[in-house]
PDB file of C-alpha atoms in Angstrom:
ATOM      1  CA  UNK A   2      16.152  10.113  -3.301  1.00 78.00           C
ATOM      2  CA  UNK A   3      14.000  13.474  -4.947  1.00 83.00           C
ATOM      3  CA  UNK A   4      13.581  16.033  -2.228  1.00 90.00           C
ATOM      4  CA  UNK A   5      10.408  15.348  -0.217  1.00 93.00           C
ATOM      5  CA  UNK A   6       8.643  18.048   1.741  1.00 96.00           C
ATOM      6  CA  UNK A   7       7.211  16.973   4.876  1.00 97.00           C
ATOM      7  CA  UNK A   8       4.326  18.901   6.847  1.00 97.00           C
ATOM      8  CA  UNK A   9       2.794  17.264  10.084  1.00 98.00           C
ATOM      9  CA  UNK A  10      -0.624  18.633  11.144  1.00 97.00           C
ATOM     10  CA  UNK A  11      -0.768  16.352  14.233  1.00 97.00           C
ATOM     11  CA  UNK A  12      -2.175  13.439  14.971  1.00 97.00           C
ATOM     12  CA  UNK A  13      -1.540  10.754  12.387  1.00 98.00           C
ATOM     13  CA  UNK A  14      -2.085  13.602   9.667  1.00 98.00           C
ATOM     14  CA  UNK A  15       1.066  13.840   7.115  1.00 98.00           C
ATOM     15  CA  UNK A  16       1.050  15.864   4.130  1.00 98.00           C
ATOM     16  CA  UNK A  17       4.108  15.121   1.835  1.00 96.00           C
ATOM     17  CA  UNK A  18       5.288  16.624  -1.571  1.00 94.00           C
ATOM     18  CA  UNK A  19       7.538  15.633  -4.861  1.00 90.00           C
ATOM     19  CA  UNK A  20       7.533  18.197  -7.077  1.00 87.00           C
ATOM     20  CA  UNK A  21       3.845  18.935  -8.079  1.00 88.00           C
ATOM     21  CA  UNK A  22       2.257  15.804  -6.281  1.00 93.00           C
ATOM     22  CA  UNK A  23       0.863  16.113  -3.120  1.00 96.00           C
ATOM     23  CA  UNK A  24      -0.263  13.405  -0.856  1.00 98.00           C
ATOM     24  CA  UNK A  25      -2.270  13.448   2.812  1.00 98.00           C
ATOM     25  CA  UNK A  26      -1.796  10.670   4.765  1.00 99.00           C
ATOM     26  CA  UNK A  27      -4.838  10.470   7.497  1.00 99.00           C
ATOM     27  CA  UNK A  28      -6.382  14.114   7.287  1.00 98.00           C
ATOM     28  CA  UNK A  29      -7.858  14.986   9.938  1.00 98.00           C
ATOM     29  CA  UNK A  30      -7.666  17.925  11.796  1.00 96.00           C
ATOM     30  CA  UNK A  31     -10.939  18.751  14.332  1.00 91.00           C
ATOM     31  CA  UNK A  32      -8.771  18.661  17.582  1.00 92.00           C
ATOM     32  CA  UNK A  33     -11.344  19.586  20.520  1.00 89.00           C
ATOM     33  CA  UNK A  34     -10.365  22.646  22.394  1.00 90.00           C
ATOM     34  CA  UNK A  35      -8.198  20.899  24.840  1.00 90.00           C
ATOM     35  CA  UNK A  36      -5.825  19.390  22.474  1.00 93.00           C
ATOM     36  CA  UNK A  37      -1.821  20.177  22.653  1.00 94.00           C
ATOM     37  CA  UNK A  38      -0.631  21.284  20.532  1.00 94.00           C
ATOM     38  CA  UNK A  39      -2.554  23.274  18.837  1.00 92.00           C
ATOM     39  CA  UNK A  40      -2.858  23.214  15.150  1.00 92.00           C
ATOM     40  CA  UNK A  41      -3.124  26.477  13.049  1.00 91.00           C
ATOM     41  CA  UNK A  42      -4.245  24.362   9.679  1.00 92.00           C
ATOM     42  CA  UNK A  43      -7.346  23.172   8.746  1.00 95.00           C
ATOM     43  CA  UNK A  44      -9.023  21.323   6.058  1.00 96.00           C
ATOM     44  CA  UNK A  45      -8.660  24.361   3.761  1.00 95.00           C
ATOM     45  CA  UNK A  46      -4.791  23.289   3.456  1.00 94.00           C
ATOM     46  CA  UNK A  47      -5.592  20.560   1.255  1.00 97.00           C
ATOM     47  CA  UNK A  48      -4.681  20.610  -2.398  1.00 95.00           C
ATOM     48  CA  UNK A  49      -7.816  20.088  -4.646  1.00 95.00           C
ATOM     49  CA  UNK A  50      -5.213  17.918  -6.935  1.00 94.00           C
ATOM     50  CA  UNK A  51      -4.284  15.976  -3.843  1.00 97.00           C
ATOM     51  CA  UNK A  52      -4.133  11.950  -2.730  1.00 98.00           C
ATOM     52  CA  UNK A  53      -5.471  11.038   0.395  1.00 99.00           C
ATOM     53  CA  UNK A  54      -4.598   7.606   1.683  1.00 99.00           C
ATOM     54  CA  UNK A  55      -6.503   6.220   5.404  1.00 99.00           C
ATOM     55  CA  UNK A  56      -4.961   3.452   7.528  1.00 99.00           C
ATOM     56  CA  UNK A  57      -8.522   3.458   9.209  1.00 98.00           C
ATOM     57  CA  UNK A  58     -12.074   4.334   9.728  1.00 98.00           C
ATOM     58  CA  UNK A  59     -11.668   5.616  13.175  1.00 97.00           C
ATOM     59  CA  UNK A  60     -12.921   9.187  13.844  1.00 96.00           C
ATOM     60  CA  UNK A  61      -8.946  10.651  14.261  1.00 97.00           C
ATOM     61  CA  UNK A  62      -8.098   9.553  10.755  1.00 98.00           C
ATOM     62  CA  UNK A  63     -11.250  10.112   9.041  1.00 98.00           C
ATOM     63  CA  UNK A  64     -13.873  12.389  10.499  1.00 98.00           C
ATOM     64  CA  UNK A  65     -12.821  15.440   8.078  1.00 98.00           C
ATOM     65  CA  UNK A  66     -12.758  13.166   5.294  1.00 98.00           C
ATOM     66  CA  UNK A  67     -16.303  14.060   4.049  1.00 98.00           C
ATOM     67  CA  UNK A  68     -16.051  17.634   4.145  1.00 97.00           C
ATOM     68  CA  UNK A  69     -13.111  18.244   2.237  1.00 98.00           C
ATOM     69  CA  UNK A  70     -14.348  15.865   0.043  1.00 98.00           C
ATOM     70  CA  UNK A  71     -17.476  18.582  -0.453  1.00 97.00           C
ATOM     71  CA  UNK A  72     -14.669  21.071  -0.280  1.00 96.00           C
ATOM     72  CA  UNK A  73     -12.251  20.007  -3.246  1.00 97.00           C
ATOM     73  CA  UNK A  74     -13.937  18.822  -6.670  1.00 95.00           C
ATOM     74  CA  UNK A  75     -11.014  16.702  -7.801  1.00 96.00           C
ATOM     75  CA  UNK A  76      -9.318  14.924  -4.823  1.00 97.00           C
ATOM     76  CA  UNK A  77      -9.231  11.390  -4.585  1.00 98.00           C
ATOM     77  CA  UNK A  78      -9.530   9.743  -1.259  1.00 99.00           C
ATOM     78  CA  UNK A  79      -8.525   5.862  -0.703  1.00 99.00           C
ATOM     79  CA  UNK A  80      -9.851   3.774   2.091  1.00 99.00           C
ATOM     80  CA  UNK A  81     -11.334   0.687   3.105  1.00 98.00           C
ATOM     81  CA  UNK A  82     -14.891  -0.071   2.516  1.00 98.00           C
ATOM     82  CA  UNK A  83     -15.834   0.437   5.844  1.00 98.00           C
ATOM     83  CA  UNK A  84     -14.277   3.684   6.154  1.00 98.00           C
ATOM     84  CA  UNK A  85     -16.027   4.129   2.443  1.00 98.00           C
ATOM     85  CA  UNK A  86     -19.259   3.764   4.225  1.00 98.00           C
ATOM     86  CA  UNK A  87     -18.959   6.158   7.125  1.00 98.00           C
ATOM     87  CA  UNK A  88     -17.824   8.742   4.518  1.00 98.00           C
ATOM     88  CA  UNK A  89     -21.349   8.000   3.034  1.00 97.00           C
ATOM     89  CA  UNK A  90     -23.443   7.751   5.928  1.00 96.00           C
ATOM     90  CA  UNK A  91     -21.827  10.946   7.015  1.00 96.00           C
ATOM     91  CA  UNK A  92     -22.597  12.909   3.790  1.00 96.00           C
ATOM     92  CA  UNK A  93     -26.030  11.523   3.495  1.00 95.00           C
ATOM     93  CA  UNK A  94     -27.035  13.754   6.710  1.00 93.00           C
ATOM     94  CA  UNK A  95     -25.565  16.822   4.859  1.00 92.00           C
ATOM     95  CA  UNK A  96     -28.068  19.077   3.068  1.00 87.00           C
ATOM     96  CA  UNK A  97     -26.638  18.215  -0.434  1.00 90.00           C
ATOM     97  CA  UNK A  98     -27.532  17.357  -4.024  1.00 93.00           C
ATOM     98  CA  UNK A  99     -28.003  14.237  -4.732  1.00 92.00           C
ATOM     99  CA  UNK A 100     -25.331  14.655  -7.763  1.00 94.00           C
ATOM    100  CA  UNK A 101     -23.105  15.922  -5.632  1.00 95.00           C
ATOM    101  CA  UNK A 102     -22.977  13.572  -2.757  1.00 95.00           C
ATOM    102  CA  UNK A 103     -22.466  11.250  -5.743  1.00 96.00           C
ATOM    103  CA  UNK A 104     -19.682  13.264  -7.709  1.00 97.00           C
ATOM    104  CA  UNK A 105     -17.925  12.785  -3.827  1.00 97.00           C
ATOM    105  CA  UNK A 106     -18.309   8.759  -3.174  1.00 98.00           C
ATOM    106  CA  UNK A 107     -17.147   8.348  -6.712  1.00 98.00           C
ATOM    107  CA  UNK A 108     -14.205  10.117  -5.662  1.00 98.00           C
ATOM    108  CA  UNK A 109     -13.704   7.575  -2.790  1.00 99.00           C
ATOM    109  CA  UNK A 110     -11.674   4.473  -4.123  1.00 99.00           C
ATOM    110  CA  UNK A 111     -11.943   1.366  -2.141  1.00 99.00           C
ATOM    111  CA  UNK A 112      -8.666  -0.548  -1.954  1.00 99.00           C
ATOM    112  CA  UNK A 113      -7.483  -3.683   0.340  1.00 98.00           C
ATOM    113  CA  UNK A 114      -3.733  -4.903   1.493  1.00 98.00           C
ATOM    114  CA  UNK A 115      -2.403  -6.875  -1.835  1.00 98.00           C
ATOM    115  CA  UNK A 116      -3.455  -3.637  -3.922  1.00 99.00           C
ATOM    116  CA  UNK A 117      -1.156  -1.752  -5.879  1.00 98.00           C
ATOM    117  CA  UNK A 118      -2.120   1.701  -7.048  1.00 98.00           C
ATOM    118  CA  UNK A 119      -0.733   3.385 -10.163  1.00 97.00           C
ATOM    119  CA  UNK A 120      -1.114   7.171 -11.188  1.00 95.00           C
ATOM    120  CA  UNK A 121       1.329   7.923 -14.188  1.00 95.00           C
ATOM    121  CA  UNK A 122       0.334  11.549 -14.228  1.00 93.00           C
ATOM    122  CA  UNK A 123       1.943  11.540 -10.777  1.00 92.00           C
ATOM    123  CA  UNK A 124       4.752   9.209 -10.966  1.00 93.00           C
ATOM    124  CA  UNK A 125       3.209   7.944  -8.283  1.00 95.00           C
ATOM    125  CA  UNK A 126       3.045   3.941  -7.756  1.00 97.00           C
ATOM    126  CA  UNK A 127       1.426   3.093  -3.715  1.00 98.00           C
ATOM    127  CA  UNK A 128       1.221  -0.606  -2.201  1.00 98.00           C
ATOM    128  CA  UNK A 129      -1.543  -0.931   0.369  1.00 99.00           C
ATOM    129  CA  UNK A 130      -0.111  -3.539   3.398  1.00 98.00           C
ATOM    130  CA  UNK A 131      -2.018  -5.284   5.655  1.00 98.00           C
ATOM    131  CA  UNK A 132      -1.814  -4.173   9.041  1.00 98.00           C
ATOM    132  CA  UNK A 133      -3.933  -4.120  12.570  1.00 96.00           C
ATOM    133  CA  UNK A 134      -4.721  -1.269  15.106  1.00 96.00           C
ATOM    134  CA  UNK A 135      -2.454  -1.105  18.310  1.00 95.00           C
ATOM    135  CA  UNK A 136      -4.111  -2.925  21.263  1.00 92.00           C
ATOM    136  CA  UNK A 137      -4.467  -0.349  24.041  1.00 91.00           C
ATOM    137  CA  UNK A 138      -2.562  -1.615  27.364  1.00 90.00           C
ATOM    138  CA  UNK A 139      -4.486  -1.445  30.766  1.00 88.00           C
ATOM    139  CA  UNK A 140      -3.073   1.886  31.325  1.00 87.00           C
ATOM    140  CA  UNK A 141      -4.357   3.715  28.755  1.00 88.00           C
ATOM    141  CA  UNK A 142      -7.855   2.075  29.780  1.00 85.00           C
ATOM    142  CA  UNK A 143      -7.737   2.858  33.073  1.00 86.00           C
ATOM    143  CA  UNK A 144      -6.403   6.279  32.839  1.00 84.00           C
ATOM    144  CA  UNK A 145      -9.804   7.323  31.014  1.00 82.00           C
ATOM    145  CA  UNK A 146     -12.034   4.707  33.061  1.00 83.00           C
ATOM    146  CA  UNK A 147     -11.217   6.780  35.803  1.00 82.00           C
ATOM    147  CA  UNK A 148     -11.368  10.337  34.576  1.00 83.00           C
ATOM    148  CA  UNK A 149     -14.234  12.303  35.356  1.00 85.00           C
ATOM    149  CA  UNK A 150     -13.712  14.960  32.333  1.00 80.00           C
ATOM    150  CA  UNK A 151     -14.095  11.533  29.848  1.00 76.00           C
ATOM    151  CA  UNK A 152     -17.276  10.909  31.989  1.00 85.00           C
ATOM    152  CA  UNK A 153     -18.756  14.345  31.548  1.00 81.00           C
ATOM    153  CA  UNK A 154     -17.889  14.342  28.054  1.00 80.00           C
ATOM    154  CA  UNK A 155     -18.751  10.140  27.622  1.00 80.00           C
ATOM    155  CA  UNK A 156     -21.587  11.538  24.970  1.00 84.00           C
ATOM    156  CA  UNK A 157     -19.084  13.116  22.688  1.00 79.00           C
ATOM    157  CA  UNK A 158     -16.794  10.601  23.066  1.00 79.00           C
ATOM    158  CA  UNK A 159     -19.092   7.918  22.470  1.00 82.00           C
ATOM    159  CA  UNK A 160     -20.456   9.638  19.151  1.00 86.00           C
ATOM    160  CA  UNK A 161     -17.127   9.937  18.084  1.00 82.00           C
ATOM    161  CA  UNK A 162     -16.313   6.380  18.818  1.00 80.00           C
ATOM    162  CA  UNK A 163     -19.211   4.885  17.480  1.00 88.00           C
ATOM    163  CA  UNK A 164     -19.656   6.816  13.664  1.00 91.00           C
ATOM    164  CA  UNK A 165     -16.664   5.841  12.827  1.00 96.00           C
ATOM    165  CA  UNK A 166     -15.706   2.012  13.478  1.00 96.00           C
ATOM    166  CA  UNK A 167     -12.218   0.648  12.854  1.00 97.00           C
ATOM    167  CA  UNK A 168     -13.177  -1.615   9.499  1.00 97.00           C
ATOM    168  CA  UNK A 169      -9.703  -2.931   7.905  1.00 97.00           C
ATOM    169  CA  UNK A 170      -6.374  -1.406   8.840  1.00 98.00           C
ATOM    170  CA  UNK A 171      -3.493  -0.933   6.649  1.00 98.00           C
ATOM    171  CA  UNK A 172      -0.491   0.878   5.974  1.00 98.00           C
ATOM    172  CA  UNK A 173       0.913   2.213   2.676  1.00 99.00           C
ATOM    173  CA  UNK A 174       4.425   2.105   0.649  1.00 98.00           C
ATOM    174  CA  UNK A 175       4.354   5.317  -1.299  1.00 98.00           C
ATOM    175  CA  UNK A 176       7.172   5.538  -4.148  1.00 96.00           C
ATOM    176  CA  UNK A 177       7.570   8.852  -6.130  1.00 92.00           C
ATOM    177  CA  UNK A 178       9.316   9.162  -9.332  1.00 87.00           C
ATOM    178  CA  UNK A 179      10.457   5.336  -9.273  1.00 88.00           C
ATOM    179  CA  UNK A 180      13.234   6.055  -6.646  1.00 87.00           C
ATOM    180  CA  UNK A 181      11.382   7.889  -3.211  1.00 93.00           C
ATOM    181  CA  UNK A 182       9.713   5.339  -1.354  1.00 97.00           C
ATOM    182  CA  UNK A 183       8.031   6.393   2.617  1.00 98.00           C
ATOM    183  CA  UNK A 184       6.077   4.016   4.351  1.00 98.00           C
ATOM    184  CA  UNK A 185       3.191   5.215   6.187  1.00 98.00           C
ATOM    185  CA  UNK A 186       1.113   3.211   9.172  1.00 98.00           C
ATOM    186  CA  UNK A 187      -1.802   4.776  10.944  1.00 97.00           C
ATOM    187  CA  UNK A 188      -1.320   2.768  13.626  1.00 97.00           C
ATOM    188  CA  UNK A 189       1.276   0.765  15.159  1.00 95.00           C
ATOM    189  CA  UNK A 190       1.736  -3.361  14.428  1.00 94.00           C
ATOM    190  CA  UNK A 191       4.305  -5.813  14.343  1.00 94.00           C
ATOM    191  CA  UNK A 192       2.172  -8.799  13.922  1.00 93.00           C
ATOM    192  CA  UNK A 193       2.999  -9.011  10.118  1.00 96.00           C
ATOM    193  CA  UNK A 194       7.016  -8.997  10.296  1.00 96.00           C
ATOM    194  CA  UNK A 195       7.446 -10.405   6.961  1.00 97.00           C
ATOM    195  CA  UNK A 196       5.170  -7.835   5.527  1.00 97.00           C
ATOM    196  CA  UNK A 197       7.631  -4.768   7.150  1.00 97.00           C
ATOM    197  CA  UNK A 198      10.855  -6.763   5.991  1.00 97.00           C
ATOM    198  CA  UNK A 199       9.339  -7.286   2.365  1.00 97.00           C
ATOM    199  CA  UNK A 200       8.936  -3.297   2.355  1.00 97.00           C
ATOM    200  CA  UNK A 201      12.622  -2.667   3.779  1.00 97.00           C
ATOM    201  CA  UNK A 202      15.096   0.241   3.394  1.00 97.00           C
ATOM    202  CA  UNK A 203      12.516   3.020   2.408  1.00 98.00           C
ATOM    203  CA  UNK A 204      13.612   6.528   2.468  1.00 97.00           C
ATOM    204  CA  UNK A 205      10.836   7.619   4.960  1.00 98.00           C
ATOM    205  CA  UNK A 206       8.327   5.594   7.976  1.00 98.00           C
ATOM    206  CA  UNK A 207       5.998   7.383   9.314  1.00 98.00           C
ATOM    207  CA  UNK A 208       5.592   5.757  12.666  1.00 98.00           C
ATOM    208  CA  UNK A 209       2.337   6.201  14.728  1.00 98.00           C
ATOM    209  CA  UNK A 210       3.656   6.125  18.392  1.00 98.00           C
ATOM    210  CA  UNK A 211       0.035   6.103  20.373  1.00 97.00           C
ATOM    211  CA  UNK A 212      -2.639   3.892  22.085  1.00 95.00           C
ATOM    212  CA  UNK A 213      -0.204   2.167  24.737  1.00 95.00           C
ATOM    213  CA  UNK A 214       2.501   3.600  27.162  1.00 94.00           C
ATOM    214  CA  UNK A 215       5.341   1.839  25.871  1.00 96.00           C
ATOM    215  CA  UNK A 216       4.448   2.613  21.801  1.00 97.00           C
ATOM    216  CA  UNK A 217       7.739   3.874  21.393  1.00 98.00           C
ATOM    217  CA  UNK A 218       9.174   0.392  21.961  1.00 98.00           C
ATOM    218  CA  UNK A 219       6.769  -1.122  19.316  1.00 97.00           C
ATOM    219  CA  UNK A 220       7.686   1.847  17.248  1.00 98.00           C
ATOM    220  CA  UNK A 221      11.064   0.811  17.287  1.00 98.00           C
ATOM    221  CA  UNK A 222      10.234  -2.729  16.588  1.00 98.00           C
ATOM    222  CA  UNK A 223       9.289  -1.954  13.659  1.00 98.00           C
ATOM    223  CA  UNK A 224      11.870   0.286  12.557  1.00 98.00           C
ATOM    224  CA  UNK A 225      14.153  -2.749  13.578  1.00 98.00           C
ATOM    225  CA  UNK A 226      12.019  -4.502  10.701  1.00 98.00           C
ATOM    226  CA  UNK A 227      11.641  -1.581   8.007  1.00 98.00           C
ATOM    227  CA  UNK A 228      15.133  -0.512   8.174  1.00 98.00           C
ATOM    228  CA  UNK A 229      14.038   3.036   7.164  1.00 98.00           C
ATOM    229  CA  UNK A 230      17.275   5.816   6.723  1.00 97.00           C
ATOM    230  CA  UNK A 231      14.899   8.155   8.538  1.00 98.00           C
ATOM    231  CA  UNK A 232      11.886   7.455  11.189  1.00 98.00           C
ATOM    232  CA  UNK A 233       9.232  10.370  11.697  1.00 98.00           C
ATOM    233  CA  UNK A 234       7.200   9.586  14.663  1.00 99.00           C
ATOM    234  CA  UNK A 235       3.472  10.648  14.384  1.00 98.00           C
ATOM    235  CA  UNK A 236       0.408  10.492  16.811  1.00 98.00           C
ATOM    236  CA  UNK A 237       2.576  11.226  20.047  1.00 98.00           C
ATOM    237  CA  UNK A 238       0.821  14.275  20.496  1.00 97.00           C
ATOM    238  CA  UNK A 239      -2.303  14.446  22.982  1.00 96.00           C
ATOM    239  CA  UNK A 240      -4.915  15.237  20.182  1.00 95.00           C
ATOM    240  CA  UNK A 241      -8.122  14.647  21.973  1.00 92.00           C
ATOM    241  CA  UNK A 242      -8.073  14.620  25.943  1.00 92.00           C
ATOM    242  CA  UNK A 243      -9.426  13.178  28.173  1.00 91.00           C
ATOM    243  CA  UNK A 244      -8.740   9.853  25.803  1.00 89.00           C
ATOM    244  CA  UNK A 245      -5.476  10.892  24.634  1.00 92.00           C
ATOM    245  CA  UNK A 246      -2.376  11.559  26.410  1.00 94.00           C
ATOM    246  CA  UNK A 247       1.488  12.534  25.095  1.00 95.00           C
ATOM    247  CA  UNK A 248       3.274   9.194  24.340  1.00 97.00           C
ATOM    248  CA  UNK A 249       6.764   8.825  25.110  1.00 96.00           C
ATOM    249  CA  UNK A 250       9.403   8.659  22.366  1.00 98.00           C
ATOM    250  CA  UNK A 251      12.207   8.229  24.785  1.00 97.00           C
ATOM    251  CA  UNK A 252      12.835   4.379  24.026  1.00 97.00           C
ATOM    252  CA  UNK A 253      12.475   5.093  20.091  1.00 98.00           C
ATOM    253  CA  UNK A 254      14.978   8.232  20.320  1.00 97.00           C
ATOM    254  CA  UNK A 255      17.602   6.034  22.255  1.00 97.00           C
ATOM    255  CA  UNK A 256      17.300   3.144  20.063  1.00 98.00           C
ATOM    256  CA  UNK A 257      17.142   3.925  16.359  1.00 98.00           C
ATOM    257  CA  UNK A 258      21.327   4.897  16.427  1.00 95.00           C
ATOM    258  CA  UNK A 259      21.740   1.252  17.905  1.00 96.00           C
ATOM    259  CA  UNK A 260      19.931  -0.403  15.083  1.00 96.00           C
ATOM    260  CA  UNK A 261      21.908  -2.202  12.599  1.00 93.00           C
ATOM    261  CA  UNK A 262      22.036  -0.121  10.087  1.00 93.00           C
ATOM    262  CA  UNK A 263      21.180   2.754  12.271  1.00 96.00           C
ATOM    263  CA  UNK A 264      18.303   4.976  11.872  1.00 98.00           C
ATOM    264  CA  UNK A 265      18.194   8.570  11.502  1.00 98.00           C
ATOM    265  CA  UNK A 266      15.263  10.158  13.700  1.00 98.00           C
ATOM    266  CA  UNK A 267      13.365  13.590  13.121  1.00 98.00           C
ATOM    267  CA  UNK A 268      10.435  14.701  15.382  1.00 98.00           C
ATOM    268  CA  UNK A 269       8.702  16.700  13.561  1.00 97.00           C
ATOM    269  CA  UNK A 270       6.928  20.136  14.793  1.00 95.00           C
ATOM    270  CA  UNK A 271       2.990  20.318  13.850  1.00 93.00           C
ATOM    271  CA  UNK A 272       2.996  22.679  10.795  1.00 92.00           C
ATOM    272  CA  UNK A 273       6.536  23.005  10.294  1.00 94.00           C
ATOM    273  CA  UNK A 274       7.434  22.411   6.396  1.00 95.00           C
ATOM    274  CA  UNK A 275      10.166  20.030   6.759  1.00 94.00           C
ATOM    275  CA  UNK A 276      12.495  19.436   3.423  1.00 95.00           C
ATOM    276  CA  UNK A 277      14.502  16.403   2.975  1.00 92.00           C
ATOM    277  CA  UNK A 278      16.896  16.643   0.538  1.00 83.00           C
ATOM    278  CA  UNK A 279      18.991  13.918  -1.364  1.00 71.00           C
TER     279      UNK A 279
END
């Protein structure tokens, strides 16, 4: 394994570096004012050189999408093409050129599960799986059916939920310099077991603990499947109350050392460079 810098900036939003290659994984980072914790970094921490890779088109793993697109000249951003056309529809209400708001979708490469992705000039070779979002448990249903803040706030929420629909979900096995592989879900799904064993024994998994009260258990199914050296669990945090809440890790934490082979686990701190070495 190369060394691999790892920076989480909450949410489902993981930058990682190799060398001179950077890549963001989900970037999004327009917590609302109640969010814990908070997150010092912004869009402006985004490499112009950069990869972005989205699981998904909803608004927590996509919203800033469009401006840093405007932002950064040469990123490339990869999605599905429903996420492809909220990024659109989003920078068609911006007061752009029409030559720019082209230079940007042009910049936005539609891909599917099955795809493999090749850049040389990174050493970078990504395979998009097929995945599907987390089904929310009663719980977390009821928990914002029944909070008056989410009520007061239903028009935000409902914008939010509504510009930015799920469209196709996927994960992504990222391998750097022919030997560093991480694997990297947006959301959490073990309906595709043979698709996690086919991708077994990478270096990294991002895991995306969030959306039911017992994600960590999921989480840990799926390490079970991946057989990862290290997990990094992801999208615990409470990133946009009332419709968020911290998820507990506890079951993932105690499990991953009883795994056969066991699993190392790190939980990362939001904007924390973390370096793994060989």
């Amino acid at each position: 394994m190369t060394e691999i810098n790892l920076k989480w900036h909450g949410t489902a939003n993981m930058q990682l570096s190799i060398n001179e290659t950077t890549v963001h994984f989900d970037p999004w980072f327009r917590r609302n004012q109640w969010a814990e914790p908070v997150i010092e970094t912004g869009i402006e921490s985004v490499r112009d050189d950069a990869l972005i890779f989205i699981s998904h088109g909803h608004f927590d793993h996509l919203q800033d999408v469009p401006e840093i697109l405007m932002m950064r000249e040469n990123i490339k951003v990869h999605c599905s093409k429903k996420a492809k056309h909220s990024i659109s529809k989003v920078l068609s209400k911006k007061e752009i050129p029409e030559r720019d708001m082209e230079n940007c979708l042009n910049r936005v490469i539609e891909v599917a599960p099955g795809d493999i992705l090749e850049y040389p000039e990174h050493d970078l070779k990504v395979s998009v799986l097929k995945s599907r979002h987390v089904r929310f448990d009663a719980r977390s249903v009821l928990r914002v059916l029944f909070n008056g803040t989410a009520w007061r706030h239903l028009g935000m929420i409902l914008k939010n939920v509504r510009g930015f629909p799920k469209g196709e979900v996927m994960g992504y096995d990222v391998c750097m310099e022919g030997e560093t592989r991480v694997v990297m879900f947006g959301s959490l799904c073990v309906k595709y077991p043979e698709i996690l064993e086919s991708h077994h024994s990478p270096d990294v998994f991002i895991a995306p603990v969030a959306g039911r009260f017992n994600a960590d258990e999921i989480a840990l199914d799926m390490t079970r499947h991946l057989k990862p050296k290290l997990v990094v669990p992801v999208h615990h945090d409470n990133f946009f109350p009332p419709i968020s809440y911290w998820t507990p890790l506890e079951r993932l934490e105690a499990g991953v050392g009883e795994l056969d082979p066991p699993v190392e686990l790190l939980v990362p701190e939001p904007g924390r460079e973390i370096i793994l070495k060989p």
